[in-house]
mmCIF file of C-alpha atoms and ligand atoms in Angstrom:
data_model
loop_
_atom_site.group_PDB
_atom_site.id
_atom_site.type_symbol
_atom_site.label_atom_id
_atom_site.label_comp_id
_atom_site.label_asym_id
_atom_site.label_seq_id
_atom_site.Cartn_x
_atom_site.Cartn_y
_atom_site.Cartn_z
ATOM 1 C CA UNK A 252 11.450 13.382 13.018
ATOM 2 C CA UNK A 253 10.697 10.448 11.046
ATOM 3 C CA UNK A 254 7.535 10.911 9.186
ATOM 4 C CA UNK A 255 6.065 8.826 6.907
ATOM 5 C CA UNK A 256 4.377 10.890 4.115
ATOM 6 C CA UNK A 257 4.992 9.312 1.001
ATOM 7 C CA UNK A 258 7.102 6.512 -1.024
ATOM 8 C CA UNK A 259 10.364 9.229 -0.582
ATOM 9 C CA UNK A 260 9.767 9.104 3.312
ATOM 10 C CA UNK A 261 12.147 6.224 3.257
ATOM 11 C CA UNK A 262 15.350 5.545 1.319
ATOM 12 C CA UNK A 263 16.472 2.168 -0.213
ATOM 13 C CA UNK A 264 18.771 1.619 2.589
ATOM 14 C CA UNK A 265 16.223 2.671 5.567
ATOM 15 C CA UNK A 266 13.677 0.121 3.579
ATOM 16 C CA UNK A 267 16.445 -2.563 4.068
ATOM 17 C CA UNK A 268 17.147 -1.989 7.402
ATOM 18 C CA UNK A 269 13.031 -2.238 7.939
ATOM 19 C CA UNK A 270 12.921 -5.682 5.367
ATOM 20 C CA UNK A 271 15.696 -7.099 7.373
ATOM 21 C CA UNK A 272 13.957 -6.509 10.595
ATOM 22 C CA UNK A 273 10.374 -7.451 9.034
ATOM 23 C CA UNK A 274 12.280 -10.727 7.998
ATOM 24 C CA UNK A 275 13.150 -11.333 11.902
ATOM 25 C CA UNK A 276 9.751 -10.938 12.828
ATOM 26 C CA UNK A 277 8.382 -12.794 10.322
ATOM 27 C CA UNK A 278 10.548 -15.796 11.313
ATOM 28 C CA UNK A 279 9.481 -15.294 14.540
ATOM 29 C CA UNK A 280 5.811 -15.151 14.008
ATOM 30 C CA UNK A 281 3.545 -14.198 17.204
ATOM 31 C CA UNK A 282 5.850 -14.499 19.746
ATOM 32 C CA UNK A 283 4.492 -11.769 22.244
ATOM 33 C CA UNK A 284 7.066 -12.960 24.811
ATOM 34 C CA UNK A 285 10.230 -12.075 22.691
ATOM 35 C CA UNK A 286 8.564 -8.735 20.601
ATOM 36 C CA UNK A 287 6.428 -7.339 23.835
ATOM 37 C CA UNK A 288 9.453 -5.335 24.763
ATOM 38 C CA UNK A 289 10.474 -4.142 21.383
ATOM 39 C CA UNK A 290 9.325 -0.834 22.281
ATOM 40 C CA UNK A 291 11.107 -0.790 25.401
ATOM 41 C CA UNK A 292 9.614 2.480 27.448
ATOM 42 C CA UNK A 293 8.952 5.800 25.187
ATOM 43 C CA UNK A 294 7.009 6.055 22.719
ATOM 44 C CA UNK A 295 3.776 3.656 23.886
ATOM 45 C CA UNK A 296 0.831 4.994 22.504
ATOM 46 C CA UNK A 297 -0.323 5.067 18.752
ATOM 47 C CA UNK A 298 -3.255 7.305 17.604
ATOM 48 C CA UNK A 299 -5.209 5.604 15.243
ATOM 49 C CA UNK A 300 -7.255 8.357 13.141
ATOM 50 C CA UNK A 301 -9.145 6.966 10.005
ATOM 51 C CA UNK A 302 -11.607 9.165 8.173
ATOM 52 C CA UNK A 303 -12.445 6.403 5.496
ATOM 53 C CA UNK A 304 -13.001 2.955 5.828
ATOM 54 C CA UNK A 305 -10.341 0.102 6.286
ATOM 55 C CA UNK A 306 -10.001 -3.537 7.158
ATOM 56 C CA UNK A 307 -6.352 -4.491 6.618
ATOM 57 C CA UNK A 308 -4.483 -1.304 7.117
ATOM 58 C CA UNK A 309 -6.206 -0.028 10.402
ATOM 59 C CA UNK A 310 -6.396 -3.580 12.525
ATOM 60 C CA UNK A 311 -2.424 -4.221 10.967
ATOM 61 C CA UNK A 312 -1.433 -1.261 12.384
ATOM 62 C CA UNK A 313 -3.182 -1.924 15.476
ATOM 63 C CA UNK A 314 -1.959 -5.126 15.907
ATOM 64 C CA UNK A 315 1.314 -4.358 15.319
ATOM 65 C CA UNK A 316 1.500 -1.967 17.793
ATOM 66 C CA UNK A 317 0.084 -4.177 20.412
ATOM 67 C CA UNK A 318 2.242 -7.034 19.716
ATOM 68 C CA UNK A 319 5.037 -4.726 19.777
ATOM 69 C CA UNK A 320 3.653 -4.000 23.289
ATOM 70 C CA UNK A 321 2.310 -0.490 22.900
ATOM 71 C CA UNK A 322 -1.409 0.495 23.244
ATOM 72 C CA UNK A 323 -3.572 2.178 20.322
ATOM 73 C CA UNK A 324 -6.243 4.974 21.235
ATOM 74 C CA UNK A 325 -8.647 6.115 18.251
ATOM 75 C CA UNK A 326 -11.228 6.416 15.902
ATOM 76 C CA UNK A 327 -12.431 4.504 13.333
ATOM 77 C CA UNK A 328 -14.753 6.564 11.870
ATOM 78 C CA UNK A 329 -13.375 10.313 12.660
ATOM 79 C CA UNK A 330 -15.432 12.511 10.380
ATOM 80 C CA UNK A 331 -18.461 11.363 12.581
ATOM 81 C CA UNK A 332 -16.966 10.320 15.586
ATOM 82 C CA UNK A 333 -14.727 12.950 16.838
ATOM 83 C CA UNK A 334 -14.991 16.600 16.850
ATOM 84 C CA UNK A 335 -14.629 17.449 12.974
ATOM 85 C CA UNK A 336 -18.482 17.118 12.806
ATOM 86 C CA UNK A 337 -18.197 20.433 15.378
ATOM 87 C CA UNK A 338 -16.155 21.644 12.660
ATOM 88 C CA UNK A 339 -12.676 21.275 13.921
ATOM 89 C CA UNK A 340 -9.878 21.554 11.550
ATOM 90 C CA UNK A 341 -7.412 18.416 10.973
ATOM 91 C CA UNK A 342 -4.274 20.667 11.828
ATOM 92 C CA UNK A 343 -6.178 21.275 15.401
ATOM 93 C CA UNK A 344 -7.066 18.102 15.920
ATOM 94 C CA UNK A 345 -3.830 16.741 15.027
ATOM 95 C CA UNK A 346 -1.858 19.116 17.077
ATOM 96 C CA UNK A 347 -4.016 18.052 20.677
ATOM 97 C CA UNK A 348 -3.093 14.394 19.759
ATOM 98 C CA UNK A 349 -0.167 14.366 19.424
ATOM 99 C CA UNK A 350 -0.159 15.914 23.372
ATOM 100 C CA UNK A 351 -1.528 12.273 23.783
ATOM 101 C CA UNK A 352 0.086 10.042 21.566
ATOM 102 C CA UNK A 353 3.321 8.770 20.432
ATOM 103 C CA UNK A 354 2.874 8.107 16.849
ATOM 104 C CA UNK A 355 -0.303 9.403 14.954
ATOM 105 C CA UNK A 356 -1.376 6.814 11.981
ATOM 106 C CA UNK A 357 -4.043 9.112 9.609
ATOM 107 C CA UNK A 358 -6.181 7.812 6.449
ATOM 108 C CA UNK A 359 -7.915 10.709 5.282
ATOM 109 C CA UNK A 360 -9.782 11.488 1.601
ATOM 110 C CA UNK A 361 -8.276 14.614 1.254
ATOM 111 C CA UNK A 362 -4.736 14.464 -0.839
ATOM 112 C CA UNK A 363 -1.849 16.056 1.354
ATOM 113 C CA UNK A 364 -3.821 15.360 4.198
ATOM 114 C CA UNK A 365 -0.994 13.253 5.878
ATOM 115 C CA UNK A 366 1.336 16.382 4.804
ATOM 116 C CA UNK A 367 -0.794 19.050 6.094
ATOM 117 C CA UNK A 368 -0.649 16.620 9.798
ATOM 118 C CA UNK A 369 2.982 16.239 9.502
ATOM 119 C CA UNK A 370 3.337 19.735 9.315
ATOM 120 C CA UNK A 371 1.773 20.512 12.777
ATOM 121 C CA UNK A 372 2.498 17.459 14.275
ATOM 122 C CA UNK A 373 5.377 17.370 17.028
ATOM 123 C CA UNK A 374 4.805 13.106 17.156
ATOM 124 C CA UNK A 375 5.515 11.140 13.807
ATOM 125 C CA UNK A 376 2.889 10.933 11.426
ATOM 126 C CA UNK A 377 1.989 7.982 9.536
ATOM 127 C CA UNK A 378 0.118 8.163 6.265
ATOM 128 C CA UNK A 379 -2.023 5.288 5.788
ATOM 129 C CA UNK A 380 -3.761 6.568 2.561
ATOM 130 C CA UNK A 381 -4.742 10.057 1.479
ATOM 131 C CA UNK A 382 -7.521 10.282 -1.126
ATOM 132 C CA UNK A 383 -5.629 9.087 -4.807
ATOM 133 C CA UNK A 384 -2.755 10.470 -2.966
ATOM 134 C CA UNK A 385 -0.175 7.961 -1.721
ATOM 135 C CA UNK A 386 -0.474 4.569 0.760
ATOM 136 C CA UNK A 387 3.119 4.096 1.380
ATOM 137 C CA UNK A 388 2.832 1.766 4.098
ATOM 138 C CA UNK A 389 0.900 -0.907 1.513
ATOM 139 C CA UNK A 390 3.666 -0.153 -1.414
ATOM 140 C CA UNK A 391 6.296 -1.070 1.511
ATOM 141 C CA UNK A 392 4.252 -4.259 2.349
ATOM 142 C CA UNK A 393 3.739 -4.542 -1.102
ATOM 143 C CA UNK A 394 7.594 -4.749 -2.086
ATOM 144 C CA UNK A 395 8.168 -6.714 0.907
ATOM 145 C CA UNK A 396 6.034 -9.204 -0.940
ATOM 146 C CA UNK A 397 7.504 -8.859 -4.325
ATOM 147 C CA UNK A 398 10.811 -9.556 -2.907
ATOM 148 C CA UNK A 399 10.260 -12.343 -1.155
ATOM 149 C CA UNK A 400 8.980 -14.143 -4.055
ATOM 150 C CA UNK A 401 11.764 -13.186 -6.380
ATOM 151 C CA UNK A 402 14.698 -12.671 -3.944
ATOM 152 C CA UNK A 403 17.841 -12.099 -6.830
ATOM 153 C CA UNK A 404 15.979 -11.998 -9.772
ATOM 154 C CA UNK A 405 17.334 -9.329 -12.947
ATOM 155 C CA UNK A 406 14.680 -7.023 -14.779
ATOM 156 C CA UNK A 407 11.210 -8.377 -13.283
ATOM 157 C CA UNK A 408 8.011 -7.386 -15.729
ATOM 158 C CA UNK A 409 5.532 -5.793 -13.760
ATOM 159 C CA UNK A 410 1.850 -5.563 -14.502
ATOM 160 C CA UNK A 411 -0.530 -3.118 -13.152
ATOM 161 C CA UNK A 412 -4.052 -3.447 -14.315
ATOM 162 C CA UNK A 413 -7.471 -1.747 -13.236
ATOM 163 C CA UNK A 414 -8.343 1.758 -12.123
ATOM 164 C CA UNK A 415 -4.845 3.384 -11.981
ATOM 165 C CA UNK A 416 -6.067 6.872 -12.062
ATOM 166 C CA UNK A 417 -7.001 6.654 -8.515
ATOM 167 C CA UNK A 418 -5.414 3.721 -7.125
ATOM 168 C CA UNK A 419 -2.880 4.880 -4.409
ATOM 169 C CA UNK A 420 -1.856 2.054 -3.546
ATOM 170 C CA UNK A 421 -0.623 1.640 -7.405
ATOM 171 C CA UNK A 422 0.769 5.311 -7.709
ATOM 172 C CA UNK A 423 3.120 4.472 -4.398
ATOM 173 C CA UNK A 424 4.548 1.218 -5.626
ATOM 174 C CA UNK A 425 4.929 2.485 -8.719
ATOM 175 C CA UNK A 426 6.958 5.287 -7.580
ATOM 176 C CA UNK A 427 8.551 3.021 -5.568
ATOM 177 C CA UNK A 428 10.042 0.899 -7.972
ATOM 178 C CA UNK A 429 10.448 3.364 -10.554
ATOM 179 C CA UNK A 430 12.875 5.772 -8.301
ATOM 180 C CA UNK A 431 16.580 6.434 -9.165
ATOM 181 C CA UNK A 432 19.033 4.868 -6.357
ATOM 182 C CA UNK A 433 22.123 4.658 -5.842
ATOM 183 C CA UNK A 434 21.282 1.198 -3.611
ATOM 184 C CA UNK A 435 18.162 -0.518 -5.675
ATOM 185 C CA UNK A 436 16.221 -2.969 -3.673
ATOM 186 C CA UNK A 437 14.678 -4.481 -6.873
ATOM 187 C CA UNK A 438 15.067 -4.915 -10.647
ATOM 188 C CA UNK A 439 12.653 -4.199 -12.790
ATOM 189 C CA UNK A 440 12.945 -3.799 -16.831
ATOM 190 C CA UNK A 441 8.968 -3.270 -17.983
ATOM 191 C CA UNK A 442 5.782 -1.931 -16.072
ATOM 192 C CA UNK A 443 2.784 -2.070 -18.045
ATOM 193 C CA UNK A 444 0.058 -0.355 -17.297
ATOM 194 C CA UNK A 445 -3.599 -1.703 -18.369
ATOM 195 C CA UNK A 446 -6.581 0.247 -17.794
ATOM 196 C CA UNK A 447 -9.509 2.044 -19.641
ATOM 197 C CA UNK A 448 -8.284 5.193 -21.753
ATOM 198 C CA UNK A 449 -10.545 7.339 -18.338
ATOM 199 C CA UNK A 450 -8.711 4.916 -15.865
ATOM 200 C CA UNK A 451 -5.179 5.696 -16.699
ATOM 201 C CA UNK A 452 -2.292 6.200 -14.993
ATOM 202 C CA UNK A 453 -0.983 9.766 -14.517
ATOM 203 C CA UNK A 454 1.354 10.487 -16.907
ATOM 204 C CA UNK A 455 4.028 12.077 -14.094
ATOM 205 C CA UNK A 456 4.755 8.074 -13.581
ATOM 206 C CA UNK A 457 5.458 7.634 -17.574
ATOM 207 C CA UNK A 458 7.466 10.103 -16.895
ATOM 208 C CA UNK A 459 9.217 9.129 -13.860
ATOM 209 C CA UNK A 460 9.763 5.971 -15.414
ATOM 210 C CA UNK A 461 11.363 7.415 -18.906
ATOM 211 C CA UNK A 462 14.198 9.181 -17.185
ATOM 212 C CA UNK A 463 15.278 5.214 -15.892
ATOM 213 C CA UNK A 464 16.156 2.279 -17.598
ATOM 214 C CA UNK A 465 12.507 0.905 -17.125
ATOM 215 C CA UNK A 466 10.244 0.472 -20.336
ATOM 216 C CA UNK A 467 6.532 0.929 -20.237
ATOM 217 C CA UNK A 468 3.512 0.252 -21.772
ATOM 218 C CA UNK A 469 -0.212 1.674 -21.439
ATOM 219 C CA UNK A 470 -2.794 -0.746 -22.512
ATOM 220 C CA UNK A 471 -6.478 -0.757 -22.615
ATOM 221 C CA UNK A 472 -6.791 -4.381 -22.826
ATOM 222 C CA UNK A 473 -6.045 -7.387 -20.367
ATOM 223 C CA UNK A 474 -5.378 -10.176 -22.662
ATOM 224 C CA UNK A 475 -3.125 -13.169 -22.771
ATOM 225 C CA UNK A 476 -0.399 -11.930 -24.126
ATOM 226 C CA UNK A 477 -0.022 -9.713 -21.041
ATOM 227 C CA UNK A 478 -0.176 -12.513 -18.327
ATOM 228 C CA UNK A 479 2.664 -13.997 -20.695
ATOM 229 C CA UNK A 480 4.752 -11.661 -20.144
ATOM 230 C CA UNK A 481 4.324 -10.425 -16.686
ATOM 231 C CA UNK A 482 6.061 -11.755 -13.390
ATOM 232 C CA UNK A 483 4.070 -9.524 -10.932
ATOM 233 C CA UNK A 484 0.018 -8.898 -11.949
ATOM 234 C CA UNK A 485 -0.971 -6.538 -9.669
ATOM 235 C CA UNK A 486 -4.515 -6.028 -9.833
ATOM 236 C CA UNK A 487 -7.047 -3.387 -8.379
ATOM 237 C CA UNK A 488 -10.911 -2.499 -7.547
ATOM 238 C CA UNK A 489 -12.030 0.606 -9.161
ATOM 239 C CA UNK A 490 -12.255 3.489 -6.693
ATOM 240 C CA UNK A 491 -15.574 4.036 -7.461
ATOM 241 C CA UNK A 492 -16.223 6.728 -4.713
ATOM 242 C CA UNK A 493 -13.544 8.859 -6.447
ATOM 243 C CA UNK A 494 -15.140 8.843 -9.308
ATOM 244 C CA UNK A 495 -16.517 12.203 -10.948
ATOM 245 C CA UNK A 496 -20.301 11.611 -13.235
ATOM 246 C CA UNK A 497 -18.723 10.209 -16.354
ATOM 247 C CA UNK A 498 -16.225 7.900 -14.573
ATOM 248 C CA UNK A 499 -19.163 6.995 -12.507
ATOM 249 C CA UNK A 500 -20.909 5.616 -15.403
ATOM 250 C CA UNK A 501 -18.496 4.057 -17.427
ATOM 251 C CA UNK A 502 -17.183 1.939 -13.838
ATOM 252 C CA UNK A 503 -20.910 1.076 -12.550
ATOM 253 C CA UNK A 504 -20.743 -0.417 -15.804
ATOM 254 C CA UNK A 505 -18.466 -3.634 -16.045
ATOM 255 C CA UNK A 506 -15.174 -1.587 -15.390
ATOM 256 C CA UNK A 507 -14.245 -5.214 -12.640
ATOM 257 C CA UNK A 508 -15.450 -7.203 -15.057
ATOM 258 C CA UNK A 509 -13.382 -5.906 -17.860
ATOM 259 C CA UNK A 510 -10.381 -6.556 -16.024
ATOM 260 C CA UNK A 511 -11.202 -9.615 -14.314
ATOM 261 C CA UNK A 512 -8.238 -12.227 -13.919
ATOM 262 C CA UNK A 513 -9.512 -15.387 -15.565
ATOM 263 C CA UNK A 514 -8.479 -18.876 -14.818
ATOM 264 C CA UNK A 515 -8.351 -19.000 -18.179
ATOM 265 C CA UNK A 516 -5.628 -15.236 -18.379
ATOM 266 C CA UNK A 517 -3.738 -16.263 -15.458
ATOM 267 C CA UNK A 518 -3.662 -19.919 -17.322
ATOM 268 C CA UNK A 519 -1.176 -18.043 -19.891
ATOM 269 C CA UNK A 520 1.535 -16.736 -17.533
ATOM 270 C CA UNK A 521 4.209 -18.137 -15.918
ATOM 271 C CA UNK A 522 4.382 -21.193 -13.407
ATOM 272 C CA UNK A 523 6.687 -18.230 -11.014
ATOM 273 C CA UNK A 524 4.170 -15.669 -11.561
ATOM 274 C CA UNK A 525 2.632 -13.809 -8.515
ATOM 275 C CA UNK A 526 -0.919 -12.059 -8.547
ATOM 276 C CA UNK A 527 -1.085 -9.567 -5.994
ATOM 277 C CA UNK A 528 -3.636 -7.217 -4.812
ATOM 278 C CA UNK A 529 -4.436 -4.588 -2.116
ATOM 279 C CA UNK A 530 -7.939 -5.965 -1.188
ATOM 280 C CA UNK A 531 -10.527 -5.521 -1.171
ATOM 281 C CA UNK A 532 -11.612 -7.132 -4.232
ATOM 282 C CA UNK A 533 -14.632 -6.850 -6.060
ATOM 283 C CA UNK A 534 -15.293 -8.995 -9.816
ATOM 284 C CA UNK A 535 -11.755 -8.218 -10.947
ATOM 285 C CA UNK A 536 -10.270 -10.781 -9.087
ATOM 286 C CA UNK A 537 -12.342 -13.897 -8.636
ATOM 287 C CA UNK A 538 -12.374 -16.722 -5.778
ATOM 288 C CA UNK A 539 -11.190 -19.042 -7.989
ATOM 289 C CA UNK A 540 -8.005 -17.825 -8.298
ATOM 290 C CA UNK A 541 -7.357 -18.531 -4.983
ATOM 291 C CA UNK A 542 -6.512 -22.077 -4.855
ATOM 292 C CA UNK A 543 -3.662 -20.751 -7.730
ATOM 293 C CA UNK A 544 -0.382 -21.579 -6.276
ATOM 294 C CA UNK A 545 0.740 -18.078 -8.120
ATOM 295 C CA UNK A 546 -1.911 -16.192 -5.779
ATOM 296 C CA UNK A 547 0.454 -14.224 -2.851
ATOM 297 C CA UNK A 548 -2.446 -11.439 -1.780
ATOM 298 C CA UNK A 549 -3.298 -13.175 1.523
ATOM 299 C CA UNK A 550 0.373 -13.532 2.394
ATOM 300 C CA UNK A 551 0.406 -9.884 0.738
ATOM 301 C CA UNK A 552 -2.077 -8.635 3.463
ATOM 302 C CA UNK A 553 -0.545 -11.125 6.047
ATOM 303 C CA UNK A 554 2.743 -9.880 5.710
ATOM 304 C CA UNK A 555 1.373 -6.341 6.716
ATOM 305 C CA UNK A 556 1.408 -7.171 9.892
ATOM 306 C CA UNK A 557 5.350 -7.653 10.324
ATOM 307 C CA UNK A 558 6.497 -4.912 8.254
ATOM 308 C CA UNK A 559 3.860 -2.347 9.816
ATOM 309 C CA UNK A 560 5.481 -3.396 12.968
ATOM 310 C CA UNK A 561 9.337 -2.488 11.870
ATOM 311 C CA UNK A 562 8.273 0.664 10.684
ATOM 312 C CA UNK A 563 6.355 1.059 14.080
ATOM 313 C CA UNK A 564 9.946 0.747 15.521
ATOM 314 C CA UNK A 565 11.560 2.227 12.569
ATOM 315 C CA UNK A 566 9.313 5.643 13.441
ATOM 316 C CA UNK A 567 10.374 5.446 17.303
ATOM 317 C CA UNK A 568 13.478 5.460 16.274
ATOM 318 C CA UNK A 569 14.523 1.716 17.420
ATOM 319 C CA UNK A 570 15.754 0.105 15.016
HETATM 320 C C1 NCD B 822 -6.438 -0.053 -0.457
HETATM 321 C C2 NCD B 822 -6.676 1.409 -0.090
HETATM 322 O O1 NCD B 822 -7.277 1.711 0.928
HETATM 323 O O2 NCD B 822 -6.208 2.221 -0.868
HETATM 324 N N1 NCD B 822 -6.748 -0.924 0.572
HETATM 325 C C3 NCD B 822 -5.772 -1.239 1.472
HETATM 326 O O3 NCD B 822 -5.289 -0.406 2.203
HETATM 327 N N2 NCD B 822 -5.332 -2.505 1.473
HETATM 328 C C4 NCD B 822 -7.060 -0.441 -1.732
HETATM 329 C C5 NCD B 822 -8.533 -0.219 -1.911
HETATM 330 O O4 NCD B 822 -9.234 0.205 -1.018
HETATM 331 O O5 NCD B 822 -8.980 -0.513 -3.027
#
């Protein structure tokens, strides 16, 4: 069955089967009278079971699924709203839905929550983010993105900056484009890493990283010289409900603010540079940057919508 857990759920040549197919789509745009009948009979109905708050990922996802022409049944708010506030486990829960549904697409705040549903599930499970886990379906959007800016280009410089201890949206890209393959979908020669010394990035991804033929740096400053030399800045809110007391104190401080993207930083990297960013922002990414030609993370979240709808397909086993 064709979970999606994690970045690993997919190979480099499933994700270009699904970018090829996202590219169709995209082309297309809305066009509900060619993509209604994607789905064409079995499976129709996605579960939509969030347990934390979302914009982007949970109405994509919907969307998708209805443009696709399937229907969506759900929650939006499922510690309060279903029976987990009777005390219900997830693995029961999950096991009556998928009696109902088709595809089951789970955030939860628990890591190896989406694991611990796949595991009991007899419908595919889609992990749309688990605590600092993983959000695989963003890092696929997310690459999506990246390659459509730099479609052939050798050894890209990647920048990661902000709270990248608990940013899962960071820790699945990263893996992402740090994985061995046989069939890479992208080139990259640096990833730097720039965060406070309590805000840094696992060291498993240093790791990861060391065994390729990707350099990387850790630093606990955003300055010019780092816009200079990056071709993707990916920036990130810090995740400040994660935090534990002393995190909580150094990041109600001016954690955003000490990592905001200036005119004046972005004004020092190159004219192809892209910014990116999950949204939602907070300081760290201000709305002046928006009229930037180099800003993609509207198209970012925009292009959600297509790819969220091949892997829709991809999980029903359609394409
Ligand atoms: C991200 C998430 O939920 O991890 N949002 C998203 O899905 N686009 C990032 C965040 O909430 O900071």
């Amino acid at each position: 069955m064709r979970h999606i857990i994690n970045a690993e759920s997919l190979s480099n040549a499933d994700l270009e089967t699904i970018f090829t197919y996202t590219r169709k789509l995209k082309k297309e745009g809305v066009k509900p009278e060619t993509q209604l009948g994607l789905l064409n009979g079995r499976p129709r109905i996605l579960a939509s079971i969030f347990y934390e708050e979302s914009t982007r990922t949970r109405l994509s996802f919907e969307a998708a699924m209805l443009r696709i022409g399937g229907e969506v049944i759900g929650t939006e708010n499922a510690r309060q709203f279903s029976s987990v506030l009777k005390g219900e486990t997830l693995e029961d829960m999950i096991r009556v839905i998928a009696e109902y549904a088709d595809i089951i697409v789970l955030r939860h705040d628990g890591e190896g929550a989406a694991e611990n549903a796949a595991s009991v599930s007899r419908v595919p499970v889609i992990n749309a983010g688990d605590g600092s886990g993983e959000h695989p379906t963003q890092a696929f959007l997310d690459l999506f993105t990246i390659l459509d800016a730099f479609p052939k280009q050798d050894g890209l410089r990647i920048t990661f900056v902000g709270d990248l201890k608990y940013g899962r949206t960071v820790h699945s890209l990263a893996r992402l484009l740090i994985r061995p393959s046989s069939t890479p979908l992208v080139s990259v020669s640096h990833i730097n890493f720039v965060s406070p010394p309590a805000f840094q990035i696992p060291s498993e991804y240093l790791d990861m990283a060391m065994g390729q033929e990707i350099s990387t740096s850790v630093c606990e400053e955003f300055t010019p010289e780092v816009t200079r030399r990056s071709d993707v800045i990916y920036t990130t809110r810090p995740q400040i409900k994660r935090h534990n007391g002393e995190e909580k104190r150094i990041s109600n401080g001016s954690l955003a603010e000490q990592y905001k993207l200036t005119p004046e930083l972005l004004g020092h990297a190159p004219e192809a540079t892209i910014v990116m960013h999950p949204l939602p922002r907070t300081e760290e990414l201000p709305v002046e940057i928006d009229a930037d030609p180099r800003a993609r993370y509207f198209e970012q979240a925009a292009n959600g919508l297509y790819v969220r709808k091949a892997l829709l397909l991809w999980v029903s086993e359609k394409i």
